[in-house]
Short mmCIF file of N, CA and C in Angstrom, two decimals:
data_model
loop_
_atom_site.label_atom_id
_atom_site.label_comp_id
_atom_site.label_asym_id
_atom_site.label_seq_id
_atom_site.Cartn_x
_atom_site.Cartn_y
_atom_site.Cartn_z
N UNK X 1 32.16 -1.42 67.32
CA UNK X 1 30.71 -1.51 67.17
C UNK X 1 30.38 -2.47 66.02
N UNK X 2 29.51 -3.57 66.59
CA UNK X 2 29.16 -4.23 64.97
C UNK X 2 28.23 -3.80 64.43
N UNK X 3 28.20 -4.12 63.30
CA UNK X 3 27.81 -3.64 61.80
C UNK X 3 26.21 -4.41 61.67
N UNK X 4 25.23 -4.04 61.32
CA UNK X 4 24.01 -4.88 61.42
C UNK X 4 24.12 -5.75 60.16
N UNK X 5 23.32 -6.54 60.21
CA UNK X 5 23.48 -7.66 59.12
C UNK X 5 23.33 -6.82 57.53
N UNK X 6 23.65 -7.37 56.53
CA UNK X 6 22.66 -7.47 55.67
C UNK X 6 22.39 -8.43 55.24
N UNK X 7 21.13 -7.89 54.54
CA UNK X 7 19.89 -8.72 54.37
C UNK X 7 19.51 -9.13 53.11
N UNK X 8 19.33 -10.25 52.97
CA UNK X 8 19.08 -10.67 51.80
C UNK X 8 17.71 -11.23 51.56
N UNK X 9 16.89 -10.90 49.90
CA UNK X 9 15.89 -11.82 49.72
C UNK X 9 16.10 -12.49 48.56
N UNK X 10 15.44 -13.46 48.54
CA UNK X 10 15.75 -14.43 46.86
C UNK X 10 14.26 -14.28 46.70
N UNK X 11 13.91 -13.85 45.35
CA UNK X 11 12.65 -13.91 44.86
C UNK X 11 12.77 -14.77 43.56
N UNK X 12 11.25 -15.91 43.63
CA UNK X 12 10.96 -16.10 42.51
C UNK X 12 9.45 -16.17 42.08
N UNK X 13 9.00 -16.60 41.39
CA UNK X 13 7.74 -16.44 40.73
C UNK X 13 6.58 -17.19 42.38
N UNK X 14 6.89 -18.16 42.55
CA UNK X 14 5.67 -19.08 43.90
C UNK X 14 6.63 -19.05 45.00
N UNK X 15 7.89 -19.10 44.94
CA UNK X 15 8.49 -19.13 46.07
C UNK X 15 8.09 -20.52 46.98
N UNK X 16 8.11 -21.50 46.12
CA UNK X 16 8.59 -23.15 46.36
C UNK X 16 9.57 -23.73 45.54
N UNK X 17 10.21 -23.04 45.12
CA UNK X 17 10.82 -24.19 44.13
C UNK X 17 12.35 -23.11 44.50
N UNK X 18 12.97 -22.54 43.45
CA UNK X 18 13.85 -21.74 43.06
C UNK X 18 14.42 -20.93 44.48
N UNK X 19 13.26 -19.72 44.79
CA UNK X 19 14.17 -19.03 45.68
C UNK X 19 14.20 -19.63 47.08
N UNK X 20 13.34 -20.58 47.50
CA UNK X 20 13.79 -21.85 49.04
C UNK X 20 15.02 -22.34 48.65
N UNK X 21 15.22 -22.69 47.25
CA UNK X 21 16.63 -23.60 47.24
C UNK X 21 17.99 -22.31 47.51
N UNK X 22 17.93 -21.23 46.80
CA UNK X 22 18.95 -19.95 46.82
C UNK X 22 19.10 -19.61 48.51
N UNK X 23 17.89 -19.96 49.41
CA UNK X 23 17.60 -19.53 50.67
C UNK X 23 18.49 -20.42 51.56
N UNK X 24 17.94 -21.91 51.27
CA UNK X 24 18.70 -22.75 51.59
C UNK X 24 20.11 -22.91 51.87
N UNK X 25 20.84 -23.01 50.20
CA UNK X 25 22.18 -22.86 50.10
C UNK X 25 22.80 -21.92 50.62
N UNK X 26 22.34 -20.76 50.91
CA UNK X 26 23.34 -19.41 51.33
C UNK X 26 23.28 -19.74 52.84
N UNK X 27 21.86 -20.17 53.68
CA UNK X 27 21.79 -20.93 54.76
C UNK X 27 23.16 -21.35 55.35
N UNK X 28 22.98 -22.87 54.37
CA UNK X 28 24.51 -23.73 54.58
C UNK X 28 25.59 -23.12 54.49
N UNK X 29 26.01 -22.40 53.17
CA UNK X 29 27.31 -21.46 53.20
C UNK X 29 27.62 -20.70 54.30
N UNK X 30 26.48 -20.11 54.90
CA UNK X 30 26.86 -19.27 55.88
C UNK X 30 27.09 -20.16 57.32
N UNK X 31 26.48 -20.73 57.68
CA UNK X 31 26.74 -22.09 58.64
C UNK X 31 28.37 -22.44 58.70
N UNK X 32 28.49 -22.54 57.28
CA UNK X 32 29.82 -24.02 56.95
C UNK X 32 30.76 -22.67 57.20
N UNK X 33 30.77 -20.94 56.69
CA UNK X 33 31.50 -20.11 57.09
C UNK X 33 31.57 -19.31 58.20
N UNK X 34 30.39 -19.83 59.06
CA UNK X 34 30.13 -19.11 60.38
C UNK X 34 30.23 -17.52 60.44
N UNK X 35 29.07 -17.33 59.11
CA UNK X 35 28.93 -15.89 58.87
C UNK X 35 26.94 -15.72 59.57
N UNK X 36 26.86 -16.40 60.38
CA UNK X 36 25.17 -16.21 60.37
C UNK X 36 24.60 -14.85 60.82
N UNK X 37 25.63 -14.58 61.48
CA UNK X 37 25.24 -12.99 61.93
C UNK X 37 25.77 -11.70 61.19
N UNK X 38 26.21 -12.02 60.21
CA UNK X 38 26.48 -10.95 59.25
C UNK X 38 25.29 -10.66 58.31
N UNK X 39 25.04 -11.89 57.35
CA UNK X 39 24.03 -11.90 57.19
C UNK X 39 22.52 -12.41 57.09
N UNK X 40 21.52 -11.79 56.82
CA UNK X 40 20.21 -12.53 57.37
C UNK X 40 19.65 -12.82 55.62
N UNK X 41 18.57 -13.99 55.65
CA UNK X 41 18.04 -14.64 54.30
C UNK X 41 16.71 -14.52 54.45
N UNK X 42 16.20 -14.48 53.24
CA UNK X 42 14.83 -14.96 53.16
C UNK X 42 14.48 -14.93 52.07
N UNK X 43 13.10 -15.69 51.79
CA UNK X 43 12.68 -15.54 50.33
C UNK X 43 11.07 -15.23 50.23
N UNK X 44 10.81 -14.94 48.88
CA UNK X 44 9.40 -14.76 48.31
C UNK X 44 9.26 -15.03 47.21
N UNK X 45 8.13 -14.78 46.57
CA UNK X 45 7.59 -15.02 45.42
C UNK X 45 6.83 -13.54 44.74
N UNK X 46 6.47 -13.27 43.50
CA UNK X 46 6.24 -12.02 42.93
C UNK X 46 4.66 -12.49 42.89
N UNK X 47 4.48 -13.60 42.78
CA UNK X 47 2.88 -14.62 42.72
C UNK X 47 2.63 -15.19 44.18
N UNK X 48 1.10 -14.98 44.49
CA UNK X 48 0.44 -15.43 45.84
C UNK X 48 -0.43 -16.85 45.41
N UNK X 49 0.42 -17.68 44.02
CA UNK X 49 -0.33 -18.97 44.30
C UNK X 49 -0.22 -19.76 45.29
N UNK X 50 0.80 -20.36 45.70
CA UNK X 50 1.17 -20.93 46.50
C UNK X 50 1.72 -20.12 48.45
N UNK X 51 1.28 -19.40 48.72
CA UNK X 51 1.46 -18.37 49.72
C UNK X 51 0.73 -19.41 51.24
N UNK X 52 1.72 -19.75 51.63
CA UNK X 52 1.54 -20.72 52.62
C UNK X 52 1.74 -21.78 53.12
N UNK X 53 2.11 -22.18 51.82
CA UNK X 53 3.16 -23.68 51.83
C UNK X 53 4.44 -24.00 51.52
N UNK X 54 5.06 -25.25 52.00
CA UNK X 54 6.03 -25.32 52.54
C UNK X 54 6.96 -25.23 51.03
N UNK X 55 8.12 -25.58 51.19
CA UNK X 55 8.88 -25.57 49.79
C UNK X 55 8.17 -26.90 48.87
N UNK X 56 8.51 -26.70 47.64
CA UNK X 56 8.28 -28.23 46.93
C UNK X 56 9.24 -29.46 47.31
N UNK X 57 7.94 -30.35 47.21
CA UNK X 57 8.94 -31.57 47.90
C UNK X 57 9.90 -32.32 47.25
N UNK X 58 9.84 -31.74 45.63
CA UNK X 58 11.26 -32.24 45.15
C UNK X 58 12.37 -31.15 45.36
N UNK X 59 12.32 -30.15 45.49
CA UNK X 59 13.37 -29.44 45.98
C UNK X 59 13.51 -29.88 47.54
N UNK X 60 12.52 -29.71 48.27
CA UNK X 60 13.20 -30.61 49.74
C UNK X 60 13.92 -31.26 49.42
N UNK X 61 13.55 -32.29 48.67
CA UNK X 61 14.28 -33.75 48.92
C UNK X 61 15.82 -33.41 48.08
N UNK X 62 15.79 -32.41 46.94
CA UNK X 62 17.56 -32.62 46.78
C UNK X 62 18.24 -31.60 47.67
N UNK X 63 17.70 -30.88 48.46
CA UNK X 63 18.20 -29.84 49.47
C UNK X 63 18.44 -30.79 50.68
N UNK X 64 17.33 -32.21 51.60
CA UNK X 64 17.91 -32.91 52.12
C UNK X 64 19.43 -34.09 51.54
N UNK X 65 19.27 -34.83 50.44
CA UNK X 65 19.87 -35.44 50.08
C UNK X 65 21.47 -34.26 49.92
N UNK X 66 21.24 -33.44 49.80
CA UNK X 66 22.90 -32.35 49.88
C UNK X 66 22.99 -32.10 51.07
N UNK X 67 22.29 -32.61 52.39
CA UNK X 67 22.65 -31.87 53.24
C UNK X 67 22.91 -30.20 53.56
N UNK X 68 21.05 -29.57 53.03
CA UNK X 68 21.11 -28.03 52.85
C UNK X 68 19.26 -28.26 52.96
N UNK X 69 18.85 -28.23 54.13
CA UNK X 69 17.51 -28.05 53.98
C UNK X 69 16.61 -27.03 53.63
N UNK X 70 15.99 -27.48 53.19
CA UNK X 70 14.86 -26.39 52.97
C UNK X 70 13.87 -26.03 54.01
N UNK X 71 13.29 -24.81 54.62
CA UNK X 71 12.21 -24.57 55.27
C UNK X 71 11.67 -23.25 55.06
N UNK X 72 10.66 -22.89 55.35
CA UNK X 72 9.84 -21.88 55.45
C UNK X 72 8.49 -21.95 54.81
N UNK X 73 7.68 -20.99 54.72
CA UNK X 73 6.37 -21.28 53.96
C UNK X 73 6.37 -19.94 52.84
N UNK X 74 6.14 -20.40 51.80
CA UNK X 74 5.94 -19.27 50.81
C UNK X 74 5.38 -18.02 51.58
N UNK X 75 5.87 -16.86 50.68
CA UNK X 75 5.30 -16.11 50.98
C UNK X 75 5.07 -14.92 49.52
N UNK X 76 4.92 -13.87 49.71
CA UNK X 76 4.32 -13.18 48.45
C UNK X 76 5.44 -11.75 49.01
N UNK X 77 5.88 -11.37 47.63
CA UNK X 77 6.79 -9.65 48.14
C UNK X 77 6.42 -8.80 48.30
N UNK X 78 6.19 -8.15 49.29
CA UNK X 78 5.78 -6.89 49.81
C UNK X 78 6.30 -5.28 49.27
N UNK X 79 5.95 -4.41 49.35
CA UNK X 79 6.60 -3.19 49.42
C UNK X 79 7.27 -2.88 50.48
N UNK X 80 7.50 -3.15 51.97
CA UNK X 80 7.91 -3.34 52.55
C UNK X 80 9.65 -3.94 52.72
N UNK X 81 9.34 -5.01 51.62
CA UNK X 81 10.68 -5.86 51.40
C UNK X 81 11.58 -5.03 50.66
N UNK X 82 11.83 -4.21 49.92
CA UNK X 82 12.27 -2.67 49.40
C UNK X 82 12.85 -1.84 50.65
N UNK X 83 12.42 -2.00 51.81
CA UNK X 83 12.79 -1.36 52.42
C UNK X 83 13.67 -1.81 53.73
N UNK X 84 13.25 -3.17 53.82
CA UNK X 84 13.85 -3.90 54.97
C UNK X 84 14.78 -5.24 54.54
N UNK X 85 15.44 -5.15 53.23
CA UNK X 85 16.22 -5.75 52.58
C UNK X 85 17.15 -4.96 52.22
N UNK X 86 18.61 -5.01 52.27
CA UNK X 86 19.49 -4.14 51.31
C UNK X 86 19.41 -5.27 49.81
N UNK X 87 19.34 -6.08 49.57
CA UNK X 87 20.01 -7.06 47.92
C UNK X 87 18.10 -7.41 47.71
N UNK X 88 17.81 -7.69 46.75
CA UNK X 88 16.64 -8.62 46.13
C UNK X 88 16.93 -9.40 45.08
N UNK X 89 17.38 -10.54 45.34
CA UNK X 89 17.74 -10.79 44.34
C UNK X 89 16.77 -12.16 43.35
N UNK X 90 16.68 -11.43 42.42
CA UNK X 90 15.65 -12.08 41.17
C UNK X 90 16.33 -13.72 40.46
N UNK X 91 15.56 -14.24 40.49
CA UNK X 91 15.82 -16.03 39.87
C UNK X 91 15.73 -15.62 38.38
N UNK X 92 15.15 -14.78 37.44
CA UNK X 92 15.51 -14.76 36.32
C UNK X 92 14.48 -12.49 35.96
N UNK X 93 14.91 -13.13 34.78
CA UNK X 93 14.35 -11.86 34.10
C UNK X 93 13.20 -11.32 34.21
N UNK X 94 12.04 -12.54 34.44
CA UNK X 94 11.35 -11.71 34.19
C UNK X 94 10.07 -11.59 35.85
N UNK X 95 10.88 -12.24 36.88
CA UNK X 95 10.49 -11.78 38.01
C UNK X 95 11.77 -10.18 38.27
N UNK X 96 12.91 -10.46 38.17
CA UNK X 96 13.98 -8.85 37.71
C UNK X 96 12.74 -7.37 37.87
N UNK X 97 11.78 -7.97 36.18
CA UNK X 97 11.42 -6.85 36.36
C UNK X 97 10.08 -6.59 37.05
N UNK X 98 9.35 -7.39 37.34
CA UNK X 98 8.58 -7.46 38.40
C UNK X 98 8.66 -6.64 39.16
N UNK X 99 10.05 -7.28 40.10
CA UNK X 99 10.68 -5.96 41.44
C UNK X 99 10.86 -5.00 41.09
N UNK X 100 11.34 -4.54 39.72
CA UNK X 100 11.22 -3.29 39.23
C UNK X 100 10.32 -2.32 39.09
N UNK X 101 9.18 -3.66 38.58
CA UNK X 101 7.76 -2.18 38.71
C UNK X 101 7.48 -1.94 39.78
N UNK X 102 7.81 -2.78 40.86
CA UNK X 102 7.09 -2.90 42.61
C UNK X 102 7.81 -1.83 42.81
N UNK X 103 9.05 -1.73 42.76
CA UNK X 103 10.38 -1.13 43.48
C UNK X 103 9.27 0.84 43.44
N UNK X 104 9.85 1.11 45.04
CA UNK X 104 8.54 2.33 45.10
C UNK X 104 9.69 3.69 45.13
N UNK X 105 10.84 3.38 44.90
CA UNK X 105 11.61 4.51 44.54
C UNK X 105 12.92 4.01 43.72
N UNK X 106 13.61 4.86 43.12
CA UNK X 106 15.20 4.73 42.44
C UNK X 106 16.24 3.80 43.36
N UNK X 107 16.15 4.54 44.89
CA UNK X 107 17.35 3.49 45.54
C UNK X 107 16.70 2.09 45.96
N UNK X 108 15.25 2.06 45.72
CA UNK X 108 14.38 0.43 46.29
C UNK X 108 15.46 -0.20 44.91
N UNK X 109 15.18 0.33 43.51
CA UNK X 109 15.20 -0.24 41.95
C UNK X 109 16.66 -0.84 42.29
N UNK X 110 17.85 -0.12 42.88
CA UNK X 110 19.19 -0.33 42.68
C UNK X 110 19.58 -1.59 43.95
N UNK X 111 18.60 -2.12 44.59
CA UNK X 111 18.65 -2.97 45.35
C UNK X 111 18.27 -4.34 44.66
N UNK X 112 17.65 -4.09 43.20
CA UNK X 112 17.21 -5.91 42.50
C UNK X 112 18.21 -5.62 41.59
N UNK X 113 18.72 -7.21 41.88
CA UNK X 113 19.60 -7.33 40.52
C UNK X 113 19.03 -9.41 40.94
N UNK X 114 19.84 -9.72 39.30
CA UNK X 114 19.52 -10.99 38.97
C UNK X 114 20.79 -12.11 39.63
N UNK X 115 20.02 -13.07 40.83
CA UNK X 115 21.16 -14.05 41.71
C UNK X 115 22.26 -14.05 40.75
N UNK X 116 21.94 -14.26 39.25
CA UNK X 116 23.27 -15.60 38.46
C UNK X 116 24.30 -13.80 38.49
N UNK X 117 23.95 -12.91 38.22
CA UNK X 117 24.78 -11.87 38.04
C UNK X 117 25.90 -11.84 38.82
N UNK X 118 25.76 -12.96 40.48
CA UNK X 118 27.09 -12.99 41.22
C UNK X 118 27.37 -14.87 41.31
N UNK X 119 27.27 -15.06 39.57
CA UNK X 119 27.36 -16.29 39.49
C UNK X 119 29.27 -16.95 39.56
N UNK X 120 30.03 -17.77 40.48
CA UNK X 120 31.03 -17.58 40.90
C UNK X 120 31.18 -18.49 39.24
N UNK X 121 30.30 -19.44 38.45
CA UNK X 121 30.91 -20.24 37.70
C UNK X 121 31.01 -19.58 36.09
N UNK X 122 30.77 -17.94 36.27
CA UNK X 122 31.02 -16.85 34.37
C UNK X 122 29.84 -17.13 34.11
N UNK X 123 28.63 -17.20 35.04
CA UNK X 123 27.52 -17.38 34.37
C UNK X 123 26.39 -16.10 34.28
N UNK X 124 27.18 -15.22 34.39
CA UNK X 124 26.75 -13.85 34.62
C UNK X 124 25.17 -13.65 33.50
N UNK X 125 24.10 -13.18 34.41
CA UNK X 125 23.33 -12.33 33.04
C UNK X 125 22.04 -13.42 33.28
N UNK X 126 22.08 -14.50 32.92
CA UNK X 126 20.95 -16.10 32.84
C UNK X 126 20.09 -16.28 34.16
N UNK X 127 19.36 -16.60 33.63
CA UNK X 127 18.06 -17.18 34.34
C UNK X 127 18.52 -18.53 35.27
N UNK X 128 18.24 -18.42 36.52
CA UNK X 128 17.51 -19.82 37.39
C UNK X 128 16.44 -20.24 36.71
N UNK X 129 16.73 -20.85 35.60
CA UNK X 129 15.62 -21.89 35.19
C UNK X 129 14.16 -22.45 36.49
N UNK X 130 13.18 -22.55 35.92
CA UNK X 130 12.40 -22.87 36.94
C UNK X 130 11.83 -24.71 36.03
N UNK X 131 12.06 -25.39 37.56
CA UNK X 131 12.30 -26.32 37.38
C UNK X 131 10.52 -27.11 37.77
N UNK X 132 9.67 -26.33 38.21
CA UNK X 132 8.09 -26.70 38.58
C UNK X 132 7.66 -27.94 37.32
N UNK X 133 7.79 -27.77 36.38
CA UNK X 133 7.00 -29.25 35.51
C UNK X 133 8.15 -29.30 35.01
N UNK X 134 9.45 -29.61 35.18
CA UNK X 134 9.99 -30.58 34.51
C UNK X 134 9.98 -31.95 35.31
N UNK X 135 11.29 -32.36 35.28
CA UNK X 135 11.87 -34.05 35.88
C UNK X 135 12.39 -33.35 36.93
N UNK X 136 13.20 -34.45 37.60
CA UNK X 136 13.89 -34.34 38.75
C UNK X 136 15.41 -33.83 38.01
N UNK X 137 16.19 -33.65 37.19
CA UNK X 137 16.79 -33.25 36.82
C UNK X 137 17.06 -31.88 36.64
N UNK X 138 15.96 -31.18 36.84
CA UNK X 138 16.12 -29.78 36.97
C UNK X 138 16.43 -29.43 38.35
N UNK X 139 15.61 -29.78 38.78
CA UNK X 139 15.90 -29.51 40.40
C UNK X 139 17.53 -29.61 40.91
N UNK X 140 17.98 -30.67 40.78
CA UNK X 140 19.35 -30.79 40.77
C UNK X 140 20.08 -30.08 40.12
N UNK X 141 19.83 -29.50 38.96
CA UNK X 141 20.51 -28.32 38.39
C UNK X 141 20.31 -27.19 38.79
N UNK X 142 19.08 -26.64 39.02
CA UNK X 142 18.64 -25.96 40.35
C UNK X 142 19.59 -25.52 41.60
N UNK X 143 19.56 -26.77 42.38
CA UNK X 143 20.59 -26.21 43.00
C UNK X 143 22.21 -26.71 42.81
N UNK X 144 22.69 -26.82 41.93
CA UNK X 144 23.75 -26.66 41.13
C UNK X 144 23.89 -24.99 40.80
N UNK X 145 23.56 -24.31 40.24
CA UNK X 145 22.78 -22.87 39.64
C UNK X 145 23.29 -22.28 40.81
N UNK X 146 22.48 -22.58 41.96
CA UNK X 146 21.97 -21.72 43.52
C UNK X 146 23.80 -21.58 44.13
N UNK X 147 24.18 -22.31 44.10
CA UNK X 147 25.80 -22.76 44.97
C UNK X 147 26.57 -22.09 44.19
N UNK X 148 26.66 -22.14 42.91
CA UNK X 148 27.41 -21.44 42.30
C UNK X 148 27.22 -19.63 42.38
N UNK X 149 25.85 -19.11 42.08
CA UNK X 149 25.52 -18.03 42.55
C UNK X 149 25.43 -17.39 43.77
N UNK X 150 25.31 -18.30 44.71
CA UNK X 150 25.37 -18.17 46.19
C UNK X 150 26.42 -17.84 46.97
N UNK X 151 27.59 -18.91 46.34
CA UNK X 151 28.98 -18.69 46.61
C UNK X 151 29.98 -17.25 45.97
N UNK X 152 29.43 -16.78 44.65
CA UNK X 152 29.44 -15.85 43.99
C UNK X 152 29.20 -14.56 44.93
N UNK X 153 27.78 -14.73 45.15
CA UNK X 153 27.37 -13.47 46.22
C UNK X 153 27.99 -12.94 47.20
N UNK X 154 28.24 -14.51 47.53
CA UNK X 154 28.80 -14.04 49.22
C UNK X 154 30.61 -13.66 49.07
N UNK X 155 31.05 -14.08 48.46
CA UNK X 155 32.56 -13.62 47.98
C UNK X 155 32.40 -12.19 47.55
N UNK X 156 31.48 -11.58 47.20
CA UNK X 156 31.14 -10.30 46.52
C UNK X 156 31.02 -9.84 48.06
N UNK X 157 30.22 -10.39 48.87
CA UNK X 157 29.68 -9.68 49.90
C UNK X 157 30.98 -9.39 51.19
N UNK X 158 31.33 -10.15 50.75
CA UNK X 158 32.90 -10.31 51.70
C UNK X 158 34.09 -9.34 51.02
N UNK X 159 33.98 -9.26 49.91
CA UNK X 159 34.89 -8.28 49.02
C UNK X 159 34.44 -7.05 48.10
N UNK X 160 33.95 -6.20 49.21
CA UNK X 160 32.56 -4.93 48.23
C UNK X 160 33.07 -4.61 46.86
N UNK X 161 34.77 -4.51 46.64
CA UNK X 161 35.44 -3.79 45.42
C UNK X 161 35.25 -5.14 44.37
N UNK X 162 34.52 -6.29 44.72
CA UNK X 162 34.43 -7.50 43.15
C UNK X 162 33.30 -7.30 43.19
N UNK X 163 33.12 -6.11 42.40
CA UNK X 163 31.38 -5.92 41.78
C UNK X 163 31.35 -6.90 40.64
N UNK X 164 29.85 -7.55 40.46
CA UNK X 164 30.26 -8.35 39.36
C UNK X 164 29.56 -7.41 37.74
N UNK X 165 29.87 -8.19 37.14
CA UNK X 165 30.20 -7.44 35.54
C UNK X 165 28.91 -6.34 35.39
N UNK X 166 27.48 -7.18 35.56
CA UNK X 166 26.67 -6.42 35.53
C UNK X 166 26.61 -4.69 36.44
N UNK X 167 27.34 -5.06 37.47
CA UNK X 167 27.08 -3.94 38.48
C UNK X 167 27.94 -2.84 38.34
N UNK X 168 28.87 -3.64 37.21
CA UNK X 168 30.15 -2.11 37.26
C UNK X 168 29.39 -0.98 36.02
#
């Protein structure tokens, strides 16, 4: 009998910038590992500024230029998403606790933890910098950040007993 997916969300503050790129990359990883039916992606934002539009077009463009596109349209996190997600995973601290106050019971709370926490490069604990007014240089570090955490995750997700540091 197979196993239903799990499900993943990447949250960040607008959900154009940060968690499209985390969405993206795990996308490709899962593609390039032909895991698509294990598990399912998506993202949001903890903020309904931007709730409708597409990713930012400098993150498009270094998500096309890597060959890892970006798509979807912002969206805003639900209470709902607590329940129809097993992982939430937070771009930094202080969307973390965001989901925390949302989170509408103890086992919703034990479902957010922070992306870098299954960071594959010891980058355990740190923020996805948000890259909205800087240069184009963030962005690219951005998803630099995302691949490393992404790849992190999913090695976690493939091996339940490598909890990472935070989780033990």
């Amino acid at each position: 009998m197979r196993q239903p997916p799990t499900r993943l969300l990447f949250v960040c503050l607008g959900n154009i910038c940060r968690s499209p790129t985390a969405e993206g990359v795990m996308r490709h990883l899962l593609k390039r590992n032909d895991l698509q039916a294990a598990l399912e992606v998506d993202s949001a934002g903890t903020g309904d500024w931007h709730v409708g539009e597409p990713p930012d077009q400098r993150s498009a463009a270094v998500g096309a230029r890597r060959g890892m596109p970006l798509s979807g349209k912002a969206r805003q996190v639900t209470a709902a998403d607590f329940q129809r997600f097993d992982l939430l995973l937070a771009m930094d601290r202080s969307n973390h606790q965001n989901l925390l106050a949302m989170a509408p019971t103890p086992e919703a709370r034990d479902k957010v933890h922070l992306l870098r926490d299954f960071d594959s490069a010891g980058q355990r604990g740190l923020d996805v910098p948000d890259p909205y007014y800087g240069g184009p240089e963030g962005f690219d570090a951005v998803f630099d950040i995302c691949v490393a955490a992404c790849e992190g995750l999913l090695l976690h997700l493939q091996n339940k007993d490598r909890a990472p540091a935070a989780m033990e």
